Short mmCIF file of C-alpha atoms in Angstrom, two decimals:
data_model
loop_
_atom_site.label_atom_id
_atom_site.label_comp_id
_atom_site.label_asym_id
_atom_site.label_seq_id
_atom_site.Cartn_x
_atom_site.Cartn_y
_atom_site.Cartn_z
CA MET A 1 56.14 -11.76 19.50
CA LYS A 2 53.23 -10.28 21.20
CA ASN A 3 54.02 -6.87 20.39
CA LEU A 4 54.54 -7.82 16.73
CA TYR A 5 51.10 -9.65 17.06
CA GLN A 6 49.41 -6.03 18.17
CA PHE A 7 50.91 -4.22 15.37
CA VAL A 8 50.19 -5.99 12.72
CA ILE A 9 46.05 -6.75 14.53
CA SER A 10 46.22 -2.84 14.97
CA ARG A 11 47.30 -1.90 11.42
CA ALA A 12 44.98 -4.50 10.01
CA ALA A 13 41.94 -2.49 12.16
CA ARG A 14 43.17 0.45 11.13
CA ALA A 15 43.33 -0.84 7.66
CA ALA A 16 39.48 -2.12 7.65
CA ALA A 17 38.45 1.29 9.84
CA ARG A 18 39.97 3.36 6.44
CA SER A 19 37.89 0.74 4.24
CA GLY A 20 34.60 0.94 6.29
CA ILE A 21 34.58 -3.01 7.25
CA LEU A 22 35.26 -2.42 10.90
CA THR A 23 32.71 0.91 11.01
CA ALA A 24 30.35 -1.24 9.34
CA ARG A 25 30.28 -4.36 11.47
CA MET A 26 30.28 -1.59 14.77
CA THR A 27 27.73 0.03 13.50
CA ASP A 28 25.72 -2.73 12.52
CA ALA A 29 26.60 -4.41 16.25
CA ARG A 30 25.65 -1.24 18.00
CA ILE A 31 22.33 -0.90 15.63
CA THR A 32 21.30 -4.57 16.53
CA LYS A 33 21.70 -3.96 20.31
CA GLY A 34 19.53 -0.78 20.29
CA LEU A 35 16.45 -2.44 18.15
CA GLU A 36 16.75 -5.16 20.50
CA GLN A 37 16.51 -2.92 23.81
CA TRP A 38 14.12 -1.10 21.82
CA VAL A 39 11.93 -4.18 21.48
CA LYS A 40 11.85 -4.94 24.78
CA ASP A 41 10.89 -1.94 25.68
CA GLY A 42 8.20 -2.41 23.37
CA LYS A 43 8.77 1.11 21.90
CA TYR A 44 7.52 -0.80 18.62
CA ALA A 45 3.88 -0.14 20.04
CA SER A 46 3.96 4.01 19.72
CA VAL A 47 2.28 4.80 16.81
CA ASP A 48 4.42 8.23 16.69
CA LEU A 49 8.09 6.80 16.06
CA GLY A 50 9.25 6.19 12.67
CA LEU A 51 12.34 5.33 11.07
CA GLY A 52 14.38 8.59 11.75
CA ASP A 53 13.01 8.99 15.42
CA VAL A 54 14.17 5.04 15.98
CA ALA A 55 17.83 6.04 14.95
CA ASP A 56 17.76 9.06 16.84
CA GLU A 57 17.16 6.99 19.46
CA ILE A 58 19.62 4.44 19.37
CA GLY A 59 21.93 6.70 18.65
CA VAL A 60 22.76 5.93 14.39
CA SER A 61 21.91 7.85 11.15
CA ARG A 62 18.48 7.18 9.64
CA ALA A 63 20.40 6.21 6.65
CA ALA A 64 22.35 3.51 8.58
CA LEU A 65 19.01 2.07 10.19
CA GLN A 66 17.80 1.99 6.66
CA CYS A 67 20.63 0.47 5.30
CA TYR A 68 20.48 -2.15 8.13
CA PHE A 69 17.26 -2.99 7.46
CA SER A 70 17.99 -3.66 3.60
CA SER A 71 20.80 -5.27 4.13
CA VAL A 72 20.88 -6.92 7.20
CA VAL A 73 17.17 -7.61 8.26
CA GLY A 74 16.24 -8.28 4.41
CA VAL A 75 12.86 -5.77 4.82
CA ARG A 76 11.89 -2.64 5.48
CA PHE A 77 11.55 -1.36 8.92
CA SER A 78 7.96 -0.50 8.54
CA SER A 79 7.21 -4.16 7.35
CA TRP A 80 9.47 -5.08 10.13
CA ARG A 81 7.41 -3.11 12.54
CA LYS A 82 4.35 -4.18 11.82
CA ALA A 83 4.97 -8.17 12.03
CA LEU A 84 6.29 -7.53 15.59
CA ARG A 85 3.01 -5.45 15.95
CA ILE A 86 0.88 -8.25 14.87
CA GLU A 87 2.97 -11.03 16.96
CA ARG A 88 2.25 -9.15 19.90
CA ALA A 89 -1.19 -9.00 19.26
CA LYS A 90 -1.81 -12.61 18.78
CA ALA A 91 -0.54 -13.10 22.07
CA ILE A 92 -2.26 -10.71 23.62
CA LEU A 93 -5.80 -12.25 21.52
CA LEU A 94 -4.93 -15.54 23.31
CA GLU A 95 -3.59 -14.15 26.74
CA ARG A 96 -7.07 -11.91 26.55
CA PRO A 97 -9.67 -13.43 25.23
CA ASP A 98 -11.82 -11.29 27.26
CA LEU A 99 -10.36 -7.80 25.21
CA PRO A 100 -12.13 -6.47 22.25
CA VAL A 101 -10.22 -6.73 19.18
CA SER A 102 -9.65 -2.92 18.86
CA THR A 103 -8.60 -2.82 21.95
CA VAL A 104 -5.81 -5.45 21.54
CA GLY A 105 -4.75 -3.02 18.19
CA ALA A 106 -4.80 0.01 19.96
CA MET A 107 -2.04 -2.01 22.62
CA VAL A 108 0.19 -2.90 19.93
CA GLY A 109 0.26 0.59 17.81
CA PHE A 110 -2.61 0.57 15.47
CA PRO A 111 -5.39 2.95 17.16
CA ASP A 112 -7.91 2.22 14.01
CA LYS A 113 -9.61 -0.74 14.15
CA SER A 114 -9.58 -0.76 9.95
CA ASN A 115 -6.24 -0.39 9.42
CA PHE A 116 -5.56 -3.33 12.28
CA ARG A 117 -7.54 -5.76 10.84
CA ALA A 118 -6.36 -4.86 7.07
CA ARG A 119 -2.83 -5.47 8.55
CA PHE A 120 -3.44 -8.18 10.51
CA ARG A 121 -4.93 -10.13 7.43
CA GLU A 122 -1.89 -9.14 5.35
CA ILE A 123 0.38 -11.43 7.47
CA GLU A 124 -2.38 -14.00 8.92
CA ASP A 125 -5.04 -14.51 6.06
CA CYS A 126 -7.68 -13.82 8.47
CA SER A 127 -9.67 -10.80 10.77
CA PRO A 128 -7.99 -10.61 14.42
CA ARG A 129 -11.36 -12.45 15.73
CA GLU A 130 -11.26 -14.76 13.25
CA TRP A 131 -7.30 -15.83 13.59
CA ARG A 132 -8.30 -15.75 18.09
CA GLU A 133 -11.63 -18.27 17.61
CA ARG A 134 -9.29 -20.46 15.64
CA ASN A 135 -6.17 -20.82 17.99
CA LEU A 136 -8.68 -20.28 21.55
#
């Protein structure tokens, strides 16, 4: 009975792989794990890394990563990364009230102060300085 079970499972796995289902799930799992590590390592704060660089780093194609973001995450990579950066900036703004806003921006991947302010305002509807004052 066990051999029959293994046979049925292996045939189903081969059929799923042929149709792309199993491969897609395995790719999604690999991307999820790779992105979790990428975030844990703080690489989202690197100014020079784009979607292609991240795809290379986690071992998938640029197209696969782009598809993952549109179908699984529901936003573009750049929007997701911007949100990560702003969330980290908010934490630093509270943890280190002595740091200038421009320094916080640079720490999270926005070396240009005006760009940091604009991106922060897009998400929080206020400047980083205003947000800090309200939340301290």
